[in-house]
XYZ file of C-alpha atoms in Angstrom:
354
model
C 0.000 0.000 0.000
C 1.358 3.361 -1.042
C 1.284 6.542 1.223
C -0.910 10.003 0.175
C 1.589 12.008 -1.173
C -0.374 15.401 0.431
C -2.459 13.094 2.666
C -3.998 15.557 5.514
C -3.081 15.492 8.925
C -5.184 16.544 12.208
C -2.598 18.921 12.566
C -2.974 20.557 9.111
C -6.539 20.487 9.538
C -6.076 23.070 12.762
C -6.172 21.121 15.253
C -2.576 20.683 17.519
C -2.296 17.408 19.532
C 1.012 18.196 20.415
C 0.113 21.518 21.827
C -2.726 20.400 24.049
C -0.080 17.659 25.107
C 2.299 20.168 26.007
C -0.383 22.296 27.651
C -1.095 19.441 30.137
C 2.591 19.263 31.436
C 2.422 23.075 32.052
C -0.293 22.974 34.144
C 0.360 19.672 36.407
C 2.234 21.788 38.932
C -0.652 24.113 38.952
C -3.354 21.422 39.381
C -0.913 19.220 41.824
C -1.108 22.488 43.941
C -4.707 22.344 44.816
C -4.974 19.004 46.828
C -7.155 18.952 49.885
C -8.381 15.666 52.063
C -10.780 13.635 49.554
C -8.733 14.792 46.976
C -5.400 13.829 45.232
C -4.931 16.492 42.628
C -3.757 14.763 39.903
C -4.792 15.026 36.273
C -4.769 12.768 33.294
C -6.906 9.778 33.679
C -10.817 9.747 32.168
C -12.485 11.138 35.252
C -11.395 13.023 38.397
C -12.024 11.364 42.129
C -13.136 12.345 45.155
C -13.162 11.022 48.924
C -16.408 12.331 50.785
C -15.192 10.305 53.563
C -11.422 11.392 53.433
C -13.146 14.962 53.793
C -14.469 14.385 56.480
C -18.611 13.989 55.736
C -20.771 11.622 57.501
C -23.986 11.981 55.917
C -23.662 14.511 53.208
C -26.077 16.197 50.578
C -24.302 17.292 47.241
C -24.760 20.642 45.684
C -23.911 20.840 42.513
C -22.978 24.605 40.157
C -21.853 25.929 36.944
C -21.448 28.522 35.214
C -18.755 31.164 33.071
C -17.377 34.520 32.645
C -19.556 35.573 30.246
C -18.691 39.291 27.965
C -15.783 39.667 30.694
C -14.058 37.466 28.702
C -13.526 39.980 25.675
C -12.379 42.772 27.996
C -9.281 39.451 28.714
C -8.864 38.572 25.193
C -8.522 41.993 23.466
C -6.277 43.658 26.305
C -3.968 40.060 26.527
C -4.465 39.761 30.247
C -5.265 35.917 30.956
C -4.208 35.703 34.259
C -7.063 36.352 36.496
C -10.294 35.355 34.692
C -9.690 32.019 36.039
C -10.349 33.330 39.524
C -13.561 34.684 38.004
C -15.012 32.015 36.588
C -13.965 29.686 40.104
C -15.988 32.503 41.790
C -19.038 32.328 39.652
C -19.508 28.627 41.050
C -18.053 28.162 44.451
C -20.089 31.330 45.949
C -23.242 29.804 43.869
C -22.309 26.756 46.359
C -21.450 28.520 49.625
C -24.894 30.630 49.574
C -26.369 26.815 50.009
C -24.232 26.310 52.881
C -22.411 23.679 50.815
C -18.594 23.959 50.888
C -16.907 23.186 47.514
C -14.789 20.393 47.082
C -13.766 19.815 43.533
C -13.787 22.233 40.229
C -13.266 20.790 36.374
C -12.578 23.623 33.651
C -13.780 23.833 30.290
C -11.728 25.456 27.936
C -12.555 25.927 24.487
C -10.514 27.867 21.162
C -10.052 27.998 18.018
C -6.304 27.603 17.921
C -4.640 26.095 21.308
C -1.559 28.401 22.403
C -0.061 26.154 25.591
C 1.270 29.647 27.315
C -2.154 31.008 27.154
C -3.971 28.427 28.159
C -1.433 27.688 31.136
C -1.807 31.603 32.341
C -6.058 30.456 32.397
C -5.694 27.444 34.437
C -3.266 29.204 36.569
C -6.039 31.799 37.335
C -8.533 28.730 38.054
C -6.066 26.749 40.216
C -5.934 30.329 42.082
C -9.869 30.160 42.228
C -9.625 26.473 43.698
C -7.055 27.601 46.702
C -8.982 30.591 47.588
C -11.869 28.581 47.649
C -10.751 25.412 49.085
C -11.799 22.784 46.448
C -9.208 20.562 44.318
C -9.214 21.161 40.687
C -10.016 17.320 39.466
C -9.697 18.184 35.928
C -11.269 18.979 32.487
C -11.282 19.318 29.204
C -9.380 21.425 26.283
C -11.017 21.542 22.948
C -9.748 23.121 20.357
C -12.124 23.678 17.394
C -10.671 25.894 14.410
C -13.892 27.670 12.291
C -15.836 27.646 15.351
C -14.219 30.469 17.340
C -12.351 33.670 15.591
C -8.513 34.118 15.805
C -7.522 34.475 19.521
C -10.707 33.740 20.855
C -11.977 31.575 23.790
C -14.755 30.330 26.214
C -14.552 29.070 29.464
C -17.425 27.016 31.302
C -16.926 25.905 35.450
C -18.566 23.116 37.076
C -18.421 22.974 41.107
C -19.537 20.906 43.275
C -19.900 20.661 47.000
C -21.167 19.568 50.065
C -22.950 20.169 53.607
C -24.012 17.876 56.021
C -27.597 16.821 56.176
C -29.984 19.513 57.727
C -27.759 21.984 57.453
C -28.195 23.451 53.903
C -29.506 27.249 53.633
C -31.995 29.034 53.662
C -33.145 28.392 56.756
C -37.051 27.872 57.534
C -36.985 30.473 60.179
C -36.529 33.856 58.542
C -39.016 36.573 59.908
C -39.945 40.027 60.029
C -36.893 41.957 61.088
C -34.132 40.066 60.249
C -30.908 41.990 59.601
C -29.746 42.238 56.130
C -25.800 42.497 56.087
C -23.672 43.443 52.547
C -20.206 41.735 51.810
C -18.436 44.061 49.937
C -17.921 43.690 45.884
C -14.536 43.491 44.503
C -15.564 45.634 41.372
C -18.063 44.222 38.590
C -17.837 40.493 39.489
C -18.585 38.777 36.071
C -22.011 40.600 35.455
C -23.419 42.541 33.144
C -20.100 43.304 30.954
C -22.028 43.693 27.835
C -23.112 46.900 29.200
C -19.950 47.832 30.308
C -18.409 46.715 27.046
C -21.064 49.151 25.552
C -20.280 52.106 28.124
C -16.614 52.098 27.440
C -17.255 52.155 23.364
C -19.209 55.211 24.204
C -16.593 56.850 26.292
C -13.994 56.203 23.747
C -11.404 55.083 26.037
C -9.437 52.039 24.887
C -8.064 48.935 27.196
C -4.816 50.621 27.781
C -5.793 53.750 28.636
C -5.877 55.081 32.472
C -8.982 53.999 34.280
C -10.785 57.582 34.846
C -12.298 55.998 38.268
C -9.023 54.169 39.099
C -6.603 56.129 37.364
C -3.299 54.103 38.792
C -4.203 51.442 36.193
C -5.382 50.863 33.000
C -9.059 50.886 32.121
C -8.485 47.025 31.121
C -6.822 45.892 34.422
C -9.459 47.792 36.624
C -12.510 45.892 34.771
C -10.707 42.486 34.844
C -10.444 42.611 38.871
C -11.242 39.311 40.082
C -15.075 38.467 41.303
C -14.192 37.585 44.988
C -14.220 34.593 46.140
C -16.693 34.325 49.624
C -16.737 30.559 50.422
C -13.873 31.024 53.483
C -14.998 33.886 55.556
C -18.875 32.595 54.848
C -18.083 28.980 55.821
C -16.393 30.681 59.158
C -19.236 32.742 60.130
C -21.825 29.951 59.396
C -19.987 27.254 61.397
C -18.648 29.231 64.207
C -22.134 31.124 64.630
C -25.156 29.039 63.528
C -26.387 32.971 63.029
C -26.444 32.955 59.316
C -30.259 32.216 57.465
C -29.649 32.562 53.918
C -27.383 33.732 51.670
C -28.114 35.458 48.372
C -24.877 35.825 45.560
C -25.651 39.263 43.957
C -25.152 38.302 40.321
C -26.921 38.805 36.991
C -30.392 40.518 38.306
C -28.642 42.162 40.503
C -30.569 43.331 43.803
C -33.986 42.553 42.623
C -33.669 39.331 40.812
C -31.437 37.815 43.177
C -32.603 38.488 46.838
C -36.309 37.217 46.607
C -34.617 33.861 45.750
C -33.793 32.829 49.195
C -36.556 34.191 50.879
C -40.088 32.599 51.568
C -43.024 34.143 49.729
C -44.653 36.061 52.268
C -41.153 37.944 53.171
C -39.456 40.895 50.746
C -35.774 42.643 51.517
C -36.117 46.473 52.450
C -32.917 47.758 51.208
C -31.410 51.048 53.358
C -29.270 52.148 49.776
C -28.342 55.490 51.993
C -25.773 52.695 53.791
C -24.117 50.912 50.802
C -20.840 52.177 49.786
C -20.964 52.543 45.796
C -17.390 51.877 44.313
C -16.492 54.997 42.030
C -16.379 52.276 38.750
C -19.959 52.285 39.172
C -20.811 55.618 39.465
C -18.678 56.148 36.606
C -20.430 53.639 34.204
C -23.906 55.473 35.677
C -22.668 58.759 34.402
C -20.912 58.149 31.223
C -23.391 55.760 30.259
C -26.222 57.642 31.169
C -27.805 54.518 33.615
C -30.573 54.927 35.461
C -30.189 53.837 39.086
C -33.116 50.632 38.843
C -30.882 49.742 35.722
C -27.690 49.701 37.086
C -29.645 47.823 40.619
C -30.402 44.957 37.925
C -27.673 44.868 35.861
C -24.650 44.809 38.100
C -23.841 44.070 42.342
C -23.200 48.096 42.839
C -20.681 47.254 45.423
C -22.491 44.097 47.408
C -20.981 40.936 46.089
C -23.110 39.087 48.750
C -26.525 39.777 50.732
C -26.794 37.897 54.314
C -30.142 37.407 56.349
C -29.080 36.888 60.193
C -31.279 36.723 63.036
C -31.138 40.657 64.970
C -29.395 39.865 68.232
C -26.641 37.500 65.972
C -25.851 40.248 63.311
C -23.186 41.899 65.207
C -21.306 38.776 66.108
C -21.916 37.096 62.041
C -20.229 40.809 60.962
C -17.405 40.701 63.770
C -16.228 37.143 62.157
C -16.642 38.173 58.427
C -13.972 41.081 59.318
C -12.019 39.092 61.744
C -11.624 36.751 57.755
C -11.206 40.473 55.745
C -14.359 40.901 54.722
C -15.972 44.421 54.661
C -19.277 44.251 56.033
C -22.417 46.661 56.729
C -25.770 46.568 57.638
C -27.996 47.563 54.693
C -31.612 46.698 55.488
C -33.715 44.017 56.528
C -36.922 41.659 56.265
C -40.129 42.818 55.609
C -43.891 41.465 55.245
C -43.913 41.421 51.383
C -46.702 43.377 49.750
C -45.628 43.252 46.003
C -41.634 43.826 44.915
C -39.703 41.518 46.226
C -36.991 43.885 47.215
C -38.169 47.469 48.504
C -36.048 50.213 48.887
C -35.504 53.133 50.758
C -32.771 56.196 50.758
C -31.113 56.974 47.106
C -28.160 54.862 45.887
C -25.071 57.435 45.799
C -23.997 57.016 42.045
């Protein structure tokens, strides 16, 4: 049998074995470096493991999350910063688990592009395997694909998949929220990975490129401001919940910002007042209000406005939930509380200071 003179080749038709090969060896120390009891951090075999009983469960419940870094991801691809949205899209998942009372115990990446370049894809996975520390959980694995004539030149997406665990009887919310019930604010680390499009849209209309001074951070570029890490909760709320027993729910202020995401964790008959007088609005946001002309309801659905994380706690446990949150560097203020619900789910009072 002859040989195809100009027979093709995987590798001719755009897709690099060798590269996602040599992608794997970059990021074994990086992987290696986020082993915790149940799990042994290494990668290469078909599926990842994990010990529930090494970690230390007797009876658990699994919670399960996923999710990505949506437009946030353009703002990383056309300023060639790859290093941190790995840390965002950890944070999407693990602080979907922690508001559950779950903590996370393994992450697997997705991480799809058209052509595979090993250094960038290391400088992702390094971000994620930051996620995973922060966080606690092992990265187990997960998958590279690279597809050319599905994705443009230089372009990528990343997908997350958590999960976690809590003891049985011990998830959140609790079934005992009432009528005053504090409502505490974890501070926002910027944008988180939520509503980009808009701020993608803002920043077109300001004319300001990626590499130009941030006007509401001006001691870095307009493209390293923006790709600030989501932070990462699951520590100082895993504290506070265990050491206190205080906490009643949880809600992660994400895409729907105050209004979508509050009523979720409450029972029908209860709505969040929100005192917007006491939350602390981060100048990025009053900066996307003004040049973008946002109204304040639109910018209270599209993005956190500087609360990353909303907290019911019984009244006489608020102060001592808040004193452990800062004791684990969290900033943390009282910004409302719970209220007979009439109609909105979330009612507010006071003007947000854009």
């Amino acid at each position: 049998m002859t040989e195809t003179k100009n027979g093709l080749t995987y590798a001719a038709a755009g897709v690099d074995i060798d590269a996602g090969n040599l992608m794997v060896e970059k990021i074994k120390p990086l992987v290696q470096a986020t082993r915790r009891p149940g799990a042994d951090g290494e990668i290469g075999g078909f599926g990842g493991l994990f010990d529930l009983k090494a970690a230390g469960f007797a009876d658990p419940i699994l919670v399960a999350a996923n999710d990505g870094v949506g437009t946030k991801l353009v703002i990383a691809i056309e300023s060639g910063r790859h290093d941190t949205i790995g840390v965002d899209l950890v944070a999407m998942c693990v602080n979907d688990l922690v508001v559950q009372g779950a903590e996370p115990l393994f992450f697997l990446d997705y991480f799809a592009t058209g052509k595979l370049d090993p250094e960038q894809g290391a400088a992702i996975v390094r971000g994620i395997a930051e996620g995973c520390r922060m966080a606690g959980c092992a990265l187990v694995g997960g998958e590279t694909a690279e597809m050319p004539g599905l994705y443009r030149p230089g372009d990528y997406d990343l997908a997350g998949f958590a999960v976690g665990a809590a003891e049985r009887g011990q998830l959140l919310p609790t079934d005992d929220i009432v009528e005053g019930d504090v409502l505490l604010g974890l501070a926002s680390s910027g944008a988180h990975s939520n509503g980009f499009s808009l701020v993608r849209r803002v920043v077109e209309v300001s004319g300001l490129s990626w590499h130009d001074k941030a006007p509401f951070a001006p001691d870095t570029t307009l493209g390293e401001a923006l790709l600030e890490p989501t932070r990462i909760y699951v520590k100082p709320l895993l504290a506070a919940i265990r050491s206190t027993h205080g906490i009643k729910a949880l809600a992660h202020i994400t895409g729907g910002g105050f209004p979508d995401n509050i009523p979720r964790v409450l029972p029908r008959d209860f709505a969040a007042e929100l005192d917007l007088d006491a939350i602390d609005v981060p100048p990025l946001f009053s900066w996307l209000a003004a040049t973008g002309g946002v109204a304040a309801a639109e910018m209270m659905r599209t993005f956190n406005c500087g609360i990353g994380m909303v907290i019911a706690v019984a009244a006489g446990q608020a102060a001592q939930v808040a004193a452990v949150l800062q004791q684990q560097g969290e900033t943390v203020a009282p910004i409302g509380r719970i209220v007979p619900r009439r109609e909105a789910g979330v009612v507010y009072r006071g003007v947000l200071q854009l």
